[in-house]
Coordinates of C-alpha atoms in Angstrom, one line a residue:
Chain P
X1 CA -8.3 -4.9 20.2
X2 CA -9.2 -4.8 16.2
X3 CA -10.0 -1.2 15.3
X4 CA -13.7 -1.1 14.3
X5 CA -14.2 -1.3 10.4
X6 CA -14.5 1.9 9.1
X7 CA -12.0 4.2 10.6
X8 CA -9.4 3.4 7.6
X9 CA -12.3 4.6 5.3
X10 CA -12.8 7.7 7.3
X11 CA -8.6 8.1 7.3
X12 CA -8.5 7.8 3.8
X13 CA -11.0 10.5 3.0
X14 CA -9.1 12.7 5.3
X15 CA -5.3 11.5 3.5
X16 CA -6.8 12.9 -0.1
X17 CA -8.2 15.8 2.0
X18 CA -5.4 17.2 3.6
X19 CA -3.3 16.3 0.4
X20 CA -5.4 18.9 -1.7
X21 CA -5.7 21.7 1.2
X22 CA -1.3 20.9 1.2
X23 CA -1.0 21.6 -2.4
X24 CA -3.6 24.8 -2.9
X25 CA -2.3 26.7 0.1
X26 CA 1.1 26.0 0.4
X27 CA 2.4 29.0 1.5
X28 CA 2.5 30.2 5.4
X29 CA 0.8 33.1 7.5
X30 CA -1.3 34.9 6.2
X31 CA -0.2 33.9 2.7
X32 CA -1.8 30.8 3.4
X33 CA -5.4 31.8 2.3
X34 CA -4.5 32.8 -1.0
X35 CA -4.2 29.5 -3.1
X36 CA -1.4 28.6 -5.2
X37 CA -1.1 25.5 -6.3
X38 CA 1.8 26.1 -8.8
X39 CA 4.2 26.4 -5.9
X40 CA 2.4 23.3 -3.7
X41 CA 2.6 20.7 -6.1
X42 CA 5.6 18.2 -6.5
X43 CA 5.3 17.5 -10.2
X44 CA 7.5 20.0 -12.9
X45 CA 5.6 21.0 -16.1
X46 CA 7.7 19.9 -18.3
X47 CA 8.3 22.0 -21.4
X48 CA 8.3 25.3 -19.5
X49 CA 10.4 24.1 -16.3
X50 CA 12.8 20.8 -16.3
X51 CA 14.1 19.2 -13.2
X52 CA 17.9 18.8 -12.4
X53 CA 18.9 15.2 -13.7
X54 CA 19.2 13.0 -11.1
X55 CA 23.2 11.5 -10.0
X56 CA 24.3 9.3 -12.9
X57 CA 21.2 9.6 -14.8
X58 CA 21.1 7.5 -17.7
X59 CA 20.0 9.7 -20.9
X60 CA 22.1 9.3 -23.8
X61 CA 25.6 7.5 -24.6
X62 CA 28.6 9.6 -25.6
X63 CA 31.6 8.5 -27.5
X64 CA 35.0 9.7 -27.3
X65 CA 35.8 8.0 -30.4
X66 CA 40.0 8.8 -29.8
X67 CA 39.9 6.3 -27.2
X68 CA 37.8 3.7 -29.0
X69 CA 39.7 0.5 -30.3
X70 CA 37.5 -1.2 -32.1
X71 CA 37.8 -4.1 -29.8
X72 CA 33.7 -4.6 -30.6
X73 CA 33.4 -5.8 -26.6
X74 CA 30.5 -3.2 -26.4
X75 CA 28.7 -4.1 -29.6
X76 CA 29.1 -8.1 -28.6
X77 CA 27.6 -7.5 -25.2
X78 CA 24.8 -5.0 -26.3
X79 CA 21.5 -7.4 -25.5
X80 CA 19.6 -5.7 -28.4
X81 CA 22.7 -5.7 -30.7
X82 CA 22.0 -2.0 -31.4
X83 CA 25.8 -1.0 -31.6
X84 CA 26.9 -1.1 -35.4
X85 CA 30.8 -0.9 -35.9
X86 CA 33.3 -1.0 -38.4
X87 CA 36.4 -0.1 -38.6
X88 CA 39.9 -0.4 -40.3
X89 CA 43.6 -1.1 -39.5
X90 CA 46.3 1.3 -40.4
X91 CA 49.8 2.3 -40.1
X92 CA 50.7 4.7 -37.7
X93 CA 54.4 6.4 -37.3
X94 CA 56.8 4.8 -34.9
X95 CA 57.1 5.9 -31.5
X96 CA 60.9 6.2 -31.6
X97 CA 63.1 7.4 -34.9
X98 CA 63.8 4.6 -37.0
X99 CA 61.1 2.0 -35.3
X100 CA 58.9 -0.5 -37.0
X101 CA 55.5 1.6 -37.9
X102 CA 53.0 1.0 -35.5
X103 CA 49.4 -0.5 -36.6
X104 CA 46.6 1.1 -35.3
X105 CA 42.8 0.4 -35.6
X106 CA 40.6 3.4 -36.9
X107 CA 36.7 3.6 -36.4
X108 CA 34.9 4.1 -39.6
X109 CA 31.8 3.4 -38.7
X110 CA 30.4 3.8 -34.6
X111 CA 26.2 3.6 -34.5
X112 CA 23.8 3.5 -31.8
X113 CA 20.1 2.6 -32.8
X114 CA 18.6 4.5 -29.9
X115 CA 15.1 2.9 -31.5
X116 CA 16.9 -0.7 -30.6
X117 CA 18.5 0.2 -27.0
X118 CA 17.2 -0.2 -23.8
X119 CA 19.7 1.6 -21.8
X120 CA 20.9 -1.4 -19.7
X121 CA 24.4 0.4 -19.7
X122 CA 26.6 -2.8 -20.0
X123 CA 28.2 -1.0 -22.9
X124 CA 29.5 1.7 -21.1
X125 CA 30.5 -1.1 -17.9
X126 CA 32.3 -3.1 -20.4
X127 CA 34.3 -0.3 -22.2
X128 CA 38.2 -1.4 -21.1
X129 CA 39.4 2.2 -22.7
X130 CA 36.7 4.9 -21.3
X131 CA 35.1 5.4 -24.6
X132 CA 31.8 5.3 -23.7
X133 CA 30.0 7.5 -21.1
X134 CA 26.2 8.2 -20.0
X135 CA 25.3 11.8 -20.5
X136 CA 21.9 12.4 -18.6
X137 CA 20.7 14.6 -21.8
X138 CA 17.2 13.2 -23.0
X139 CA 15.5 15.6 -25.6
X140 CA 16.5 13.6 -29.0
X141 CA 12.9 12.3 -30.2
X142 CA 12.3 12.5 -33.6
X143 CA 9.9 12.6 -36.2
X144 CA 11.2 9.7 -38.2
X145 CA 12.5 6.4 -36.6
X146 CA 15.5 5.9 -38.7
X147 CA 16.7 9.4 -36.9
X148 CA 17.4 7.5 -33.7
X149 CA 20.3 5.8 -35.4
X150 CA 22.8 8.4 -34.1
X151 CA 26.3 8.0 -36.1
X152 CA 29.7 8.6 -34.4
X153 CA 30.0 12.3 -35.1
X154 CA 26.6 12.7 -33.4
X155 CA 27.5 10.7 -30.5
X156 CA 30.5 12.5 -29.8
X157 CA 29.0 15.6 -30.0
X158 CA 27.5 14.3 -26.3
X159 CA 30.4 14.1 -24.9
X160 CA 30.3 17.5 -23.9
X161 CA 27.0 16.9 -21.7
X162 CA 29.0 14.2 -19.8
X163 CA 29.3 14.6 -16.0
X164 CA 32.4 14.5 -14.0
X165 CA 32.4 11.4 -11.7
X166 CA 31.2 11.5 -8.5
X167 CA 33.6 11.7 -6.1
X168 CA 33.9 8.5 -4.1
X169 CA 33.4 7.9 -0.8
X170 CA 36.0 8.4 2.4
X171 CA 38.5 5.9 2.8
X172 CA 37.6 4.5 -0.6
X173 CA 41.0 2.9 -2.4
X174 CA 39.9 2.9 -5.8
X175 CA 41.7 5.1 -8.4
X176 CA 39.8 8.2 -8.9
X177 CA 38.5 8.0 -12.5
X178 CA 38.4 11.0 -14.8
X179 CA 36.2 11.9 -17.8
X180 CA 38.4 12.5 -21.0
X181 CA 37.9 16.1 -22.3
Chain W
X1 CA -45.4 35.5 -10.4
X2 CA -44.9 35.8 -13.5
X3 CA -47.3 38.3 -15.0
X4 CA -46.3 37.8 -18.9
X5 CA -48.4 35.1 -20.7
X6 CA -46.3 33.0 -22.7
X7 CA -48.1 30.9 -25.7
X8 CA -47.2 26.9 -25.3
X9 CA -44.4 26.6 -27.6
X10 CA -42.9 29.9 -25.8
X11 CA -43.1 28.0 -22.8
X12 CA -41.2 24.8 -24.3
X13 CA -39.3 26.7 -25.9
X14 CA -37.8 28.7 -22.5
X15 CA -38.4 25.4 -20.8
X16 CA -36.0 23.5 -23.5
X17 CA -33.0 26.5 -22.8
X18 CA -33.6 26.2 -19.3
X19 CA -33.0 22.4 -18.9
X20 CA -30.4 22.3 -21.0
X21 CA -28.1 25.3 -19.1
X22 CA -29.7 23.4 -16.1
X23 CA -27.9 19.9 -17.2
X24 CA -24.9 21.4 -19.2
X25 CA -23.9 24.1 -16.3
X26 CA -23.0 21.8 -13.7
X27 CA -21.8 19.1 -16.0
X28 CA -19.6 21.3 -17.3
X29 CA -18.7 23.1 -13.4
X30 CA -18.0 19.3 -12.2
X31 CA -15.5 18.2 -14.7
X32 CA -13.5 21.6 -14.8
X33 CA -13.6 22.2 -10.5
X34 CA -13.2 18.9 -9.7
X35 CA -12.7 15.8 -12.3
X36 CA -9.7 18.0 -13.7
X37 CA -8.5 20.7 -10.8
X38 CA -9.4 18.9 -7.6
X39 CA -8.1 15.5 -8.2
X40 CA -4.9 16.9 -9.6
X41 CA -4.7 18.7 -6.4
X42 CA -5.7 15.7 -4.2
X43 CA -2.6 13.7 -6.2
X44 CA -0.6 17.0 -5.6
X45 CA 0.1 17.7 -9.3
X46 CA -1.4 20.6 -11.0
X47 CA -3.8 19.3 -14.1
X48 CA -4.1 20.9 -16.9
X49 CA -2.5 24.3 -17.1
X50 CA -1.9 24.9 -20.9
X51 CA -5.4 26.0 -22.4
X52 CA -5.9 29.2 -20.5
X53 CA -4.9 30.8 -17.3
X54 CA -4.7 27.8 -15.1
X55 CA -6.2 25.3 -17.7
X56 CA -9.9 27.2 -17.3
X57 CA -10.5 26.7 -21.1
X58 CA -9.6 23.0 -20.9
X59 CA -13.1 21.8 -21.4
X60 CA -13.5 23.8 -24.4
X61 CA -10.6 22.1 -25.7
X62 CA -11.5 18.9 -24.3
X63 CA -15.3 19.0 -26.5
X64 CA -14.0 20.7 -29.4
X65 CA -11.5 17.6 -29.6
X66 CA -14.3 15.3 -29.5
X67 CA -16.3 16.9 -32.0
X68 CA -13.8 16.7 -34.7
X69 CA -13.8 12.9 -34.2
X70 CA -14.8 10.2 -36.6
X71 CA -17.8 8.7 -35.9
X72 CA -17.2 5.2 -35.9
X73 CA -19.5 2.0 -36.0
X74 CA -17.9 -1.1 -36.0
X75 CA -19.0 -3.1 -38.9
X76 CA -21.2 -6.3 -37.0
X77 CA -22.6 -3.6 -34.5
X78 CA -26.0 -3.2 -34.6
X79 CA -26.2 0.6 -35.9
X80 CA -29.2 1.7 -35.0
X81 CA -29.5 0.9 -31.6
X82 CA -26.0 2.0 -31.3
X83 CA -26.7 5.3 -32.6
X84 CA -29.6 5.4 -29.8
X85 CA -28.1 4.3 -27.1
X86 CA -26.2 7.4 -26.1
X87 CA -29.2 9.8 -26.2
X88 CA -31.1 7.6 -24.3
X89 CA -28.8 8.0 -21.4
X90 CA -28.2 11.8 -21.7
X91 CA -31.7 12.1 -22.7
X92 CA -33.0 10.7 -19.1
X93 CA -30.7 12.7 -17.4
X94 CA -32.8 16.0 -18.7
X95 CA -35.7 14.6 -17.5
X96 CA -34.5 14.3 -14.3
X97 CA -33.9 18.0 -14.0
X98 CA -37.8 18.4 -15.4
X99 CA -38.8 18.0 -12.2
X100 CA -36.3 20.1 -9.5
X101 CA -37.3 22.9 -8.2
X102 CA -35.2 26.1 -8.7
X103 CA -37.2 28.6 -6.2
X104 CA -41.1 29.1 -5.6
X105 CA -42.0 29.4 -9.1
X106 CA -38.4 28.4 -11.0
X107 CA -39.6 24.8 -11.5
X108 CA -39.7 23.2 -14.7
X109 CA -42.8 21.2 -14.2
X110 CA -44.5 20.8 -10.5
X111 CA -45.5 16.9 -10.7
X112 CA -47.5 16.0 -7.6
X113 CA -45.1 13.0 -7.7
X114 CA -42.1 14.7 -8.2
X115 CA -39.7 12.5 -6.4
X116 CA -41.3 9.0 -7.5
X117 CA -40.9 10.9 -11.5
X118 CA -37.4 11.8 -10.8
X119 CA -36.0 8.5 -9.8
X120 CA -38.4 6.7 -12.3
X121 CA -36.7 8.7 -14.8
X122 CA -33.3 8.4 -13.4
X123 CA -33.3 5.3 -13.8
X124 CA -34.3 4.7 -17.5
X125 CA -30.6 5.2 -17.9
X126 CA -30.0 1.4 -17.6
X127 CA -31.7 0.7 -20.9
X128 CA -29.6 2.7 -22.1
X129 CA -26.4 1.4 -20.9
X130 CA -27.6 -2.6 -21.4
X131 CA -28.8 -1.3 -25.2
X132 CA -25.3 0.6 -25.8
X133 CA -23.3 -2.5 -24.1
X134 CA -25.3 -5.2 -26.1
X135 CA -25.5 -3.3 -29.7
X136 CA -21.6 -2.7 -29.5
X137 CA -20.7 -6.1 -30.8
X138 CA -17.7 -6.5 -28.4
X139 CA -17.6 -8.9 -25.7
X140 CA -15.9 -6.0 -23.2
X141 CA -18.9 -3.7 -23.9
X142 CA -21.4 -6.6 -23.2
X143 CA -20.2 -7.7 -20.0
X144 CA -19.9 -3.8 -18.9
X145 CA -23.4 -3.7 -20.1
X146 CA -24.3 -6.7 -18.0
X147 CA -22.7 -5.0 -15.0
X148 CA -24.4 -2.2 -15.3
X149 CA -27.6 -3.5 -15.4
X150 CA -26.8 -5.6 -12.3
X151 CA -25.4 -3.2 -10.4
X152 CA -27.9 -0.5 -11.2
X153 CA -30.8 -2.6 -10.2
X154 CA -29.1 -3.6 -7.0
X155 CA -28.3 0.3 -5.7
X156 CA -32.4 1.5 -7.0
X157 CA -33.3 -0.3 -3.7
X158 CA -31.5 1.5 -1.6
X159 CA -31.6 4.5 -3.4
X160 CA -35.6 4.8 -3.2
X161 CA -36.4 3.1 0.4
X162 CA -33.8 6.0 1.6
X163 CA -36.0 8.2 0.0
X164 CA -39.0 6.5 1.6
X165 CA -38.1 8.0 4.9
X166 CA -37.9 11.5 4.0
X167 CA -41.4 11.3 2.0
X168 CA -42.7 10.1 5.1
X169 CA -41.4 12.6 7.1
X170 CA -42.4 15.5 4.7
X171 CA -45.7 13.7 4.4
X172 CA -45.6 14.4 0.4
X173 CA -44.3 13.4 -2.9
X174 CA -43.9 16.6 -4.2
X175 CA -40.0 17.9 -4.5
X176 CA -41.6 21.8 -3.8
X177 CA -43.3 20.7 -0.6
X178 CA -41.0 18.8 0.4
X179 CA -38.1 21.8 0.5
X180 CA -41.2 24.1 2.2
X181 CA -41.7 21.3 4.5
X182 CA -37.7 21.5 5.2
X183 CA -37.8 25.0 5.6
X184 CA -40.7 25.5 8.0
X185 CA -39.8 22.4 10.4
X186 CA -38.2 23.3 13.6
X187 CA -36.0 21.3 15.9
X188 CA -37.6 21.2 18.9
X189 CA -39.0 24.4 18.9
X190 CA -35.7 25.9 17.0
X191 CA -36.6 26.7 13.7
X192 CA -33.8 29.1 13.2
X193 CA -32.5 27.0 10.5
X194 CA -35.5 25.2 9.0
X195 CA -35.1 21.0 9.7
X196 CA -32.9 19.8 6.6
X197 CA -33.7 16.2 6.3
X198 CA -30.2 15.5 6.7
X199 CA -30.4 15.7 10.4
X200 CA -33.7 13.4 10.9
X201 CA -33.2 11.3 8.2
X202 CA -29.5 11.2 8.8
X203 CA -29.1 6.8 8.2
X204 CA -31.2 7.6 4.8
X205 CA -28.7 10.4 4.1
X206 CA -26.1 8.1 4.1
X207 CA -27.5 5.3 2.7
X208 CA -28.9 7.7 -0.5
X209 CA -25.1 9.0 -0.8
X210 CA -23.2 5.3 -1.2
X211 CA -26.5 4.4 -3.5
X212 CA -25.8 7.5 -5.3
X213 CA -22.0 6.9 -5.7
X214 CA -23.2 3.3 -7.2
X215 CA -25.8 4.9 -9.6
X216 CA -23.6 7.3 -10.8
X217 CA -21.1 4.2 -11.8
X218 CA -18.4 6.5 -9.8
X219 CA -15.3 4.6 -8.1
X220 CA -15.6 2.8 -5.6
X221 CA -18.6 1.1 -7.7
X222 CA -17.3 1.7 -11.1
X223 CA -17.2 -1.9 -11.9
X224 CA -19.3 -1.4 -15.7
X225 CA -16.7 0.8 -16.9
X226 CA -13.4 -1.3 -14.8
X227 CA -10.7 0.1 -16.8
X228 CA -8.1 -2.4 -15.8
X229 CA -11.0 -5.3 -16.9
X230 CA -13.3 -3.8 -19.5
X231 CA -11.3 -1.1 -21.3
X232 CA -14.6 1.0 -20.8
X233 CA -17.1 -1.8 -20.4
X234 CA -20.5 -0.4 -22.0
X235 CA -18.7 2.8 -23.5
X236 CA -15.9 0.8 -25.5
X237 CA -16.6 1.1 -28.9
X238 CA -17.7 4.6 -29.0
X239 CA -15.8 7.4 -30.2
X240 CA -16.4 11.1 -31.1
X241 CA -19.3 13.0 -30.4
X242 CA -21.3 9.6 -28.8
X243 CA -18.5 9.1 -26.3
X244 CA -19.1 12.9 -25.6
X245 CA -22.2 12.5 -24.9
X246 CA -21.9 9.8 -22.8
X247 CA -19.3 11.3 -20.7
X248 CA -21.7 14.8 -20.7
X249 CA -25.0 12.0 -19.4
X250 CA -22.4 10.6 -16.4
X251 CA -21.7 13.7 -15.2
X252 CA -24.6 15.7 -15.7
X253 CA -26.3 12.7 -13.7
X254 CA -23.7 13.0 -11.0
X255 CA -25.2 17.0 -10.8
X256 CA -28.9 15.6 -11.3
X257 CA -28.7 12.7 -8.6
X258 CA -27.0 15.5 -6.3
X259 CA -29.5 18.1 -7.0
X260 CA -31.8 15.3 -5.8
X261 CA -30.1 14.5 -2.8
X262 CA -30.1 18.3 -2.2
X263 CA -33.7 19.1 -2.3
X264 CA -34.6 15.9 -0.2
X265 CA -32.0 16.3 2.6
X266 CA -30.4 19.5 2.2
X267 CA -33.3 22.0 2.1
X268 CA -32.9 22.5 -1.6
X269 CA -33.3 25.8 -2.8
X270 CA -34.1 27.3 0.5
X271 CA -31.4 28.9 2.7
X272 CA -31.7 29.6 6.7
X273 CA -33.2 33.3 7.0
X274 CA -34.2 33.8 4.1
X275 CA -38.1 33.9 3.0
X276 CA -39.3 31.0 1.0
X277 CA -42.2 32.5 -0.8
X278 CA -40.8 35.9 -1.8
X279 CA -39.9 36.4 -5.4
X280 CA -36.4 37.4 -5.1
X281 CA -35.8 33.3 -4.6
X282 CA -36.6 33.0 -8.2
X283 CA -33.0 33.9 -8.5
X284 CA -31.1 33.5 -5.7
X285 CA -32.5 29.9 -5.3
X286 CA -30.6 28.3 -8.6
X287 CA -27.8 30.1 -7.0
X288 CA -28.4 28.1 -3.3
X289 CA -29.3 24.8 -5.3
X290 CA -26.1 24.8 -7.6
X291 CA -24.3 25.4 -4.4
X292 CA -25.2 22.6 -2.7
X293 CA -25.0 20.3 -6.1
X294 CA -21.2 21.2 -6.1
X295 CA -21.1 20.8 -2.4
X296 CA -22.9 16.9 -2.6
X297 CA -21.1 16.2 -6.1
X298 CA -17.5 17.1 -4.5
X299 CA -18.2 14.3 -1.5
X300 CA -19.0 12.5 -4.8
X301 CA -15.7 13.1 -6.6
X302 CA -13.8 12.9 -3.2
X303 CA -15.1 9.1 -2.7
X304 CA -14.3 8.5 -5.7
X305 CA -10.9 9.9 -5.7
X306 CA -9.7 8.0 -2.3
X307 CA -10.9 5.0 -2.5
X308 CA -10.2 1.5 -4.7
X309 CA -12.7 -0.8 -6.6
X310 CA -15.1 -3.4 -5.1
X311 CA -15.0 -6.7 -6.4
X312 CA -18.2 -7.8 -8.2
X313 CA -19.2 -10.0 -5.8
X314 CA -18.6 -7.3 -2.8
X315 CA -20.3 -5.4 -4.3
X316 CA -23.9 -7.0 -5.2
X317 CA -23.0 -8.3 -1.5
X318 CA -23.1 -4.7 0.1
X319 CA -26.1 -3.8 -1.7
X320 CA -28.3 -6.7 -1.0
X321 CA -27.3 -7.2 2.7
X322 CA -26.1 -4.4 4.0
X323 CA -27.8 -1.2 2.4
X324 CA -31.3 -3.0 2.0
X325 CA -31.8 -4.3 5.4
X326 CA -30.4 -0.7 6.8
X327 CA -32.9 1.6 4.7
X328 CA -35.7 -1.0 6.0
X329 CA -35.3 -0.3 9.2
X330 CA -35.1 3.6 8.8
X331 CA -38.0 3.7 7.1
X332 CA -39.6 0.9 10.2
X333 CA -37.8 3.8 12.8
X334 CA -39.3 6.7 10.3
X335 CA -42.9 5.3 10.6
X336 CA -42.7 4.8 14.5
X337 CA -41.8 8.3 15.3
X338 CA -43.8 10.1 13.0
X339 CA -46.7 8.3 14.5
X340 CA -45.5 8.7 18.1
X341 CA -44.9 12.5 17.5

């Protein structure tokens, strides 16, 4: 039998209802008559309180520019082309006594325009040499656009804020990976 | 009574004050309690916490923002009239309140038509809203305009044939004989509570309410001011102090229409077991009355916060052929039983 027309009005009315009694008097017993909504509602306020970042939150990029090769993978797969590099070759000294110096590539130059990105993360995926890491950090607004542009110095300095990697699952057979400290 | 003689301009002069805390009192008490606290609650989030303990001072905040607001006229609009257009709708508003009664002798002024004044006057407001939406200059503002009108027109049926029934009932026009009538009834012989319209006239109740919810331009019937369609429909182009006053004429008509409401179905000023000609109801009846505005206005903002738009075409539809037709036959079933009884 199709329920008369109305009832769903009538259920609404009571939804927002009991929603507003839930978040005035949360509390229980007698506590219940005195109203406080601060503890009932789900939202945070913001600036006073913050909420834990959620599991592999996506807030800022960090560098660990010692791993980085300047292979430019990252910067050719960025979709915004918001990863500037540059870098140089040089020599390094030989691994054994009396080897050929070894040639090494040195970043000069590692940007992100954080005004340009759009935090798809294929940077980070596409990193053969775990240089690049999400940090869920996500207070660096600014006043002037051009500060977005955060320089290699500035995006190492994240790499502090990075997360250890979640544990995988049981029975998983994939190498446990580590974050570089 | 009043044993002081006051000179004419004295009187005007109190009566001005008086209207205005009348109007700006619960404006003010329905936008704090419930457009920003009870909604918030109703979404479960808190509102606005920052100015004050708990976000009381918001509306302060909120007006002395607008204030401080250029006044802008956009260049093809046609000034004048779109300078007017925002007093004319606050400006109605006051005059509904002219004619509520606060107690035996609190009343502003004691028309012998009270009721057929106050919804005359209430409705003014569509001029207006079709003069705002038409001197604007902007296409978004017209067809809000347009809206307006439409829908405004549609719900005044409704709105005064649910009336019709109570002024039968009460046998009078007058908004103070019609709360005495309401106080002195008796059901069946009970008369421990008066006989608030509400219960007699229970279809016109209704019926008043949704009309009310469509006057006011509140969701579900807030097509003139569709957000997702109009931007703001008729209110658009106006910034600053206008847009104040607009928002102040919406929702001091949501406490106007609801006073209304009140005094025709909810006993207005009067309370069970108290007496309705002593003097001390000079001041506890604004008291009563502004209980029962926040009482009607929070069904108001409680519709308004549950449910979703009508369509345009739903909605002219439910007027015309639902509402109509229903007050009709209350005032038919009105007429039969106050001549059978």
């Amino acid at each position: 039998m199709p329920q008369p027309k109305g009832i769903g009005l009538v259920k609404g009315l009571g939804v927002t209802l009991k929603e507003m009694g839930r978040t005035m008097f949360p509390r229980q017993g007698v506590m219940k008559l005195v109203p406080s909504p601060t503890q009932g509602a789900v939202t945070v306020q913001y600036p006073h309180e913050k909420e834990a970042p959620a599991p592999r939150a996506r807030g800022v990029i960090a560098l660990k520019e010692e791993n980085c090769t300047v292979c430019m993978l990252c910067a050719r797969s960025c979709p915004d082309w918001c990863i500037y590099i540059e870098g140089h070759k040089e020599k390094a000294p030989p691994r054994r006594a009396g080897g050929k110096p070894r040639t090494v590539s040195a970043l000069d130059r590692f940007d992100i325009d954080y005004a340009l990105c759009m935090y798809c993360g294929i940077c980070v995926e596409v990193c053969p040499f775990d240089a690049l890491f999400w940090s869920p950090e996500y207070e660096y607004s600014e006043l002037r656009i051009a500060d977005l542009l955060h320089d290699k110095e500035r995006l190492g300095e994240w790499m502090e804020t990075v997360p250890d990697f979640e544990p995988y699952e049981a029975g998983s057979e994939a190498k446990p990976r580590k974050v570089p400290r | 009574m009043l044993s002081v003689e006051l000179a004419y301009w004295q009187q005007t002069l109190l009566r001005t004050v008086g209207v205005l805390a009348a109007v700006l009192l619960p404006a003010g008490a329905l936008v704090q309690l419930f457009l920003f606290k009870a909604v918030s609650f109703m979404q479960s989030r808190l509102g606005p916490m920052e100015a004050g303990p708990h976000g009381s001072l918001q509306l302060f905040a909120e007006v002395g923002k607008w204030i401080q607001k250029e006044d802008i006229v956009p260049d093809r609009a046609d000034a004048r009239l779109f300078k007017l257009a925002p007093y004319l709708v606050v400006g109605t508003v006051l005059l509904v309140y002219l004619a509520i009664p606060f107690g035996p002798d609190a009343v502003f002024a004691d028309l012998e038509g009270g009721i057929f004044y106050a919804l005359a006057a209430s409705s003014v407001s569509v001029i207006g809203v079709l003069i705002a939406g038409w001197a604007s200059a902007n296409k978004y503002s017209l067809l809000g305009g347009l809206r307006a009108a439409g829908q405004l027109i549609a719900y005044e049926l409704p709105l005064v044939l649910a009336v019709m029934g109570v002024v039968i009932q009460a046998g009078t026009l007058n908004l103070q004989r019609i709360v005495t009538a309401q106080a002195d009834g008796s059901i069946f012989g009970f008369g421990a509570i008066g006989l608030p319209f509400a219960i007699t006239q229970i279809v016109g109740f209704v019926v008043f309410l949704i009309a009310m919810q469509a006057e006011l331009t509140q969701t579900p019937f807030d097509m003139p001011v569709a957000e997702s369609e109009l931007v703001t429909g008729f209110m658009t182009e106006y910034s600053g102090m206008r847009f104040l006053l607009f928002f102040i004429g919406e929702f001091a008509a949501v406490g106007a229409l609801s006073a209304v409401a009140a005094t025709l179905f909810l006993g207005g000023w009067y309370f069970p077991g108290l007496d309705h000609d002593a003097n001390y109801m000079n001041v506890l009846g604004p008291i009563i009355l502004l209980a029962k505005i926040l009482l009607l206005s929070f069904v108001v903002f409680w519709v308004r916060f549950t449910y979703p738009r009508f369509r345009e075409d739903q909605l002219q539809k439910f007027a015309w052929t639902v509402l109509i037709p229903i007050s009709l036959l209350n005032i038919v079933g009105t007429m039969i039983l106050k001549v059978a009884f």
